[in-house]
């Protein structure tokens, strides 16, 4: 077996092991599907929006937003800080916490048959005194004009109102690179008490030098009936 095939097989095995070896997370699973790339000297502002709706469900009318600023701190490492806000009823919209995120590109793009990276996140919920640490493996592989992206994440929670526990999440995105500005995709998410899938659209508009605007829009439908019925996900990112 060649070195590239061995690395790809090992990475896929780690993704599957991470997904099946621990309990799946029961929090909000639908979020950004991370790509394993970091550009040297990149800076970015990012906005994310998630809305979940199901009548007679505890997360009815649940909305969450993130606003972040990030930059590369090394050729393959980027750091980003987010402010998070959430609303469960029309009256309780508030800033709920902060998140620090580190992305590490393990391999050069195109160096092997698949590209690899890692993600680390530390989140604090201010009003509850809870913490969440996430780490995981990111993979992307091209098949002609399409790209497959996988995220296998381990999540450890602790704090005043949650039990100390290790959980896991799995995210998948299969994207058709039709045009840079218009790329249809299919997304799948899994966590404890949640499995969902649905269509998405994304694109990137490049400007002068390193400046570009990226956008994503997805509608995710629950596969199992015990979860939030529909989730709308939107993200806007400006790199410079």
CSV table of C-alpha atoms in Angstrom, one decimal:
chain,number,residue,atom,x,y,z
A,1,UNK,CA,0.0,0.0,0.0
A,2,UNK,CA,1.4,3.5,-0.9
A,3,UNK,CA,2.0,6.1,1.7
A,4,UNK,CA,-0.9,8.3,0.5
A,5,UNK,CA,-3.3,5.4,0.5
A,6,UNK,CA,-2.1,4.4,4.0
A,7,UNK,CA,-2.6,7.9,5.3
A,8,UNK,CA,-6.1,8.2,3.8
A,9,UNK,CA,-7.1,4.8,5.2
A,10,UNK,CA,-5.8,5.7,8.6
A,11,UNK,CA,-7.6,9.0,8.7
A,12,UNK,CA,-10.9,7.5,7.6
A,13,UNK,CA,-10.5,4.9,10.3
A,14,UNK,CA,-10.0,7.6,12.9
A,15,UNK,CA,-13.1,9.4,11.6
A,16,UNK,CA,-15.2,6.3,11.9
A,17,UNK,CA,-13.7,5.4,15.3
A,18,UNK,CA,-14.3,8.8,16.7
A,19,UNK,CA,-17.9,8.7,15.4
A,20,UNK,CA,-18.8,5.3,16.7
A,21,UNK,CA,-16.7,4.9,19.9
A,22,UNK,CA,-18.3,7.5,22.1
A,23,UNK,CA,-21.9,8.7,22.8
A,24,UNK,CA,-23.1,11.2,20.4
A,25,UNK,CA,-23.7,14.8,21.5
A,26,UNK,CA,-27.2,16.0,22.4
A,27,UNK,CA,-26.7,19.7,22.0
A,28,UNK,CA,-27.1,21.8,18.8
A,29,UNK,CA,-25.4,19.7,16.2
A,30,UNK,CA,-26.2,21.7,13.0
A,31,UNK,CA,-23.4,24.2,12.5
A,32,UNK,CA,-20.6,24.9,10.1
A,33,UNK,CA,-18.9,22.0,8.3
A,34,UNK,CA,-15.3,22.8,8.6
A,35,UNK,CA,-12.8,22.5,5.8
A,36,UNK,CA,-9.2,21.6,6.7
A,37,UNK,CA,-7.5,24.7,5.1
A,38,UNK,CA,-5.7,27.7,6.5
A,39,UNK,CA,-4.2,30.4,4.3
A,40,UNK,CA,-1.1,32.2,5.4
A,41,UNK,CA,-1.7,35.8,6.6
A,42,UNK,CA,-5.5,35.3,6.3
A,43,UNK,CA,-7.9,37.5,8.4
A,44,UNK,CA,-11.6,37.2,8.5
A,45,UNK,CA,-14.9,38.4,10.0
A,46,UNK,CA,-17.6,35.7,10.3
A,47,UNK,CA,-21.3,35.7,11.1
A,48,UNK,CA,-23.4,32.5,11.7
A,49,UNK,CA,-27.1,32.2,12.2
A,50,UNK,CA,-29.1,29.0,13.1
A,51,UNK,CA,-32.9,28.9,13.5
A,52,UNK,CA,-34.7,25.8,14.8
A,53,UNK,CA,-38.5,25.3,14.7
A,54,UNK,CA,-40.9,22.6,15.9
A,55,UNK,CA,-44.2,23.1,17.6
A,56,UNK,CA,-44.6,21.8,21.1
A,57,UNK,CA,-40.8,21.1,21.3
A,58,UNK,CA,-38.5,22.6,24.0
A,59,UNK,CA,-36.4,24.2,21.3
A,60,UNK,CA,-39.4,25.8,19.6
A,61,UNK,CA,-38.4,29.2,18.2
A,62,UNK,CA,-34.7,28.7,19.1
A,63,UNK,CA,-32.3,31.1,17.4
A,64,UNK,CA,-28.5,31.3,17.9
A,65,UNK,CA,-26.0,33.7,16.4
A,66,UNK,CA,-22.2,33.9,16.4
A,67,UNK,CA,-20.0,36.9,15.4
A,68,UNK,CA,-16.3,36.3,15.2
A,69,UNK,CA,-12.9,37.6,14.1
A,70,UNK,CA,-10.0,35.4,13.3
A,71,UNK,CA,-6.5,35.4,11.7
A,72,UNK,CA,-3.7,33.1,10.8
A,73,UNK,CA,-1.0,33.0,13.6
A,74,UNK,CA,1.3,30.6,11.6
A,75,UNK,CA,1.4,29.2,8.1
A,76,UNK,CA,-0.9,26.4,9.0
A,77,UNK,CA,-2.7,27.6,12.1
A,78,UNK,CA,-5.6,30.1,12.5
A,79,UNK,CA,-7.2,31.4,15.7
A,80,UNK,CA,-10.7,32.9,16.0
A,81,UNK,CA,-12.8,34.4,18.8
A,82,UNK,CA,-16.6,34.4,18.7
A,83,UNK,CA,-19.3,36.2,20.7
A,84,UNK,CA,-22.4,34.1,21.0
A,85,UNK,CA,-26.1,35.2,21.4
A,86,UNK,CA,-29.2,33.1,21.7
A,87,UNK,CA,-33.0,33.4,21.9
A,88,UNK,CA,-35.4,30.7,23.0
A,89,UNK,CA,-38.4,33.0,23.3
A,90,UNK,CA,-39.0,36.5,21.8
A,91,UNK,CA,-38.3,38.0,25.3
A,92,UNK,CA,-35.0,36.3,26.3
A,93,UNK,CA,-32.5,37.3,23.5
A,94,UNK,CA,-29.1,37.8,25.1
A,95,UNK,CA,-25.4,37.3,24.8
A,96,UNK,CA,-24.8,33.9,26.2
A,97,UNK,CA,-21.0,33.3,26.0
A,98,UNK,CA,-17.8,33.2,24.1
A,99,UNK,CA,-15.8,30.7,22.1
A,100,UNK,CA,-12.1,30.4,21.1
A,101,UNK,CA,-11.4,28.3,18.1
A,102,UNK,CA,-8.1,27.0,16.7
A,103,UNK,CA,-7.8,25.4,13.2
A,104,UNK,CA,-4.6,23.4,12.3
A,105,UNK,CA,-4.0,22.4,8.7
A,106,UNK,CA,-2.1,19.1,8.9
A,107,UNK,CA,-1.2,18.5,5.2
A,108,UNK,CA,-0.6,20.8,2.3
A,109,UNK,CA,-3.6,21.0,-0.1
A,110,UNK,CA,-3.2,18.3,-2.8
A,111,UNK,CA,-0.2,16.7,-1.0
A,112,UNK,CA,-2.0,13.4,-0.5
A,113,UNK,CA,-5.2,11.9,-1.9
A,114,UNK,CA,-7.2,13.6,0.8
A,115,UNK,CA,-6.5,16.8,2.8
A,116,UNK,CA,-6.4,16.8,6.6
A,117,UNK,CA,-6.8,19.2,9.5
A,118,UNK,CA,-7.8,19.5,13.1
A,119,UNK,CA,-10.2,21.7,15.1
A,120,UNK,CA,-10.0,22.8,18.7
A,121,UNK,CA,-12.7,24.9,20.4
A,122,UNK,CA,-13.3,26.1,24.0
A,123,UNK,CA,-16.7,27.6,24.7
A,124,UNK,CA,-18.1,29.2,27.9
A,125,UNK,CA,-21.7,29.9,28.7
A,126,UNK,CA,-21.6,32.9,30.9
A,127,UNK,CA,-25.0,32.9,32.5
A,128,UNK,CA,-24.8,29.1,33.4
A,129,UNK,CA,-21.2,28.7,34.2
A,130,UNK,CA,-20.8,25.8,31.8
A,131,UNK,CA,-17.9,24.9,29.5
A,132,UNK,CA,-17.4,22.9,26.4
A,133,UNK,CA,-14.2,21.7,24.8
A,134,UNK,CA,-14.3,20.3,21.3
A,135,UNK,CA,-11.5,18.6,19.3
A,136,UNK,CA,-11.7,16.7,16.1
A,137,UNK,CA,-10.4,15.6,12.8
A,138,UNK,CA,-11.3,17.3,9.5
A,139,UNK,CA,-11.0,15.7,6.0
A,140,UNK,CA,-11.7,16.8,2.5
A,141,UNK,CA,-11.3,14.8,-0.7
A,142,UNK,CA,-12.1,15.7,-4.3
A,143,UNK,CA,-13.8,13.5,-6.8
A,144,UNK,CA,-13.7,15.2,-10.1
A,145,UNK,CA,-15.9,18.4,-9.9
A,146,UNK,CA,-17.2,17.3,-6.4
A,147,UNK,CA,-15.8,17.5,-2.9
A,148,UNK,CA,-16.5,15.4,0.2
A,149,UNK,CA,-15.9,17.0,3.6
A,150,UNK,CA,-16.1,15.0,6.9
A,151,UNK,CA,-15.8,16.3,10.5
A,152,UNK,CA,-15.5,13.8,13.4
A,153,UNK,CA,-15.6,15.8,16.7
A,154,UNK,CA,-15.3,14.8,20.4
A,155,UNK,CA,-17.0,17.1,22.8
A,156,UNK,CA,-16.4,17.3,26.6
A,157,UNK,CA,-18.9,19.2,28.7
A,158,UNK,CA,-18.6,20.3,32.3
A,159,UNK,CA,-20.0,23.1,34.6
A,160,UNK,CA,-22.8,24.1,37.0
A,161,UNK,CA,-25.8,22.7,35.1
A,162,UNK,CA,-24.4,19.9,33.0
A,163,UNK,CA,-22.9,16.5,33.8
A,164,UNK,CA,-19.3,16.0,33.1
A,165,UNK,CA,-19.4,13.8,30.0
A,166,UNK,CA,-17.6,13.0,26.7
A,167,UNK,CA,-19.8,13.1,23.6
A,168,UNK,CA,-19.3,13.1,19.9
A,169,UNK,CA,-20.6,14.7,16.7
A,170,UNK,CA,-20.3,13.9,13.0
A,171,UNK,CA,-20.8,16.2,10.0
A,172,UNK,CA,-20.7,15.5,6.3
A,173,UNK,CA,-20.9,17.8,3.3
A,174,UNK,CA,-20.9,16.6,-0.4
A,175,UNK,CA,-20.4,19.6,-2.7
A,176,UNK,CA,-20.6,20.1,-6.4
A,177,UNK,CA,-18.3,22.9,-7.6
A,178,UNK,CA,-20.5,24.1,-10.3
A,179,UNK,CA,-19.2,27.7,-10.2
A,180,UNK,CA,-17.1,29.5,-7.6
A,181,UNK,CA,-20.1,31.7,-6.8
A,182,UNK,CA,-22.7,28.8,-6.8
A,183,UNK,CA,-22.0,25.4,-5.3
A,184,UNK,CA,-24.9,23.1,-4.4
A,185,UNK,CA,-24.3,20.5,-1.7
A,186,UNK,CA,-25.9,17.9,0.6
A,187,UNK,CA,-25.2,17.9,4.3
A,188,UNK,CA,-25.7,15.3,7.1
A,189,UNK,CA,-25.4,15.8,10.8
A,190,UNK,CA,-25.5,13.2,13.7
A,191,UNK,CA,-25.5,13.5,17.5
A,192,UNK,CA,-27.3,11.9,20.4
A,193,UNK,CA,-31.1,12.4,19.9
A,194,UNK,CA,-30.4,14.1,16.6
A,195,UNK,CA,-29.9,13.0,13.0
A,196,UNK,CA,-30.6,15.4,10.2
A,197,UNK,CA,-29.9,16.0,6.5
A,198,UNK,CA,-30.7,18.4,3.8
A,199,UNK,CA,-29.7,20.6,0.8
A,200,UNK,CA,-27.4,23.6,1.0
A,201,UNK,CA,-26.0,26.3,-1.3
A,202,UNK,CA,-22.7,28.1,-1.0
A,203,UNK,CA,-20.3,30.3,-3.0
A,204,UNK,CA,-17.3,32.6,-2.9
A,205,UNK,CA,-16.8,35.9,-4.6
A,206,UNK,CA,-13.2,36.9,-4.9
A,207,UNK,CA,-12.0,40.5,-5.1
A,208,UNK,CA,-8.6,42.1,-5.4
A,209,UNK,CA,-5.6,40.4,-3.7
A,210,UNK,CA,-6.7,38.1,-0.8
A,211,UNK,CA,-10.2,39.7,-0.3
A,212,UNK,CA,-13.2,37.4,-0.8
A,213,UNK,CA,-16.7,37.0,0.5
A,214,UNK,CA,-18.0,33.5,1.3
A,215,UNK,CA,-21.6,32.5,2.0
A,216,UNK,CA,-23.5,29.4,3.0
A,217,UNK,CA,-27.3,28.6,3.3
A,218,UNK,CA,-28.7,25.2,4.3
A,219,UNK,CA,-32.1,23.7,5.4
A,220,UNK,CA,-31.7,20.6,7.5
A,221,UNK,CA,-34.6,18.2,8.1
A,222,UNK,CA,-34.7,15.8,11.0
A,223,UNK,CA,-34.4,12.1,10.1
A,224,UNK,CA,-35.7,10.9,13.5
A,225,UNK,CA,-38.9,12.2,14.9
A,226,UNK,CA,-37.6,13.0,18.4
A,227,UNK,CA,-35.6,16.0,17.4
A,228,UNK,CA,-36.1,19.6,16.2
A,229,UNK,CA,-38.1,19.3,12.9
A,230,UNK,CA,-36.4,21.9,10.7
A,231,UNK,CA,-33.1,23.9,11.0
A,232,UNK,CA,-32.1,26.9,8.9
A,233,UNK,CA,-28.3,27.5,8.8
A,234,UNK,CA,-26.7,30.7,7.3
A,235,UNK,CA,-23.1,31.9,7.4
A,236,UNK,CA,-21.3,34.9,5.9
A,237,UNK,CA,-17.5,35.2,6.0
A,238,UNK,CA,-15.3,38.1,4.7
A,239,UNK,CA,-11.6,37.3,4.3
A,240,UNK,CA,-8.9,39.8,3.7
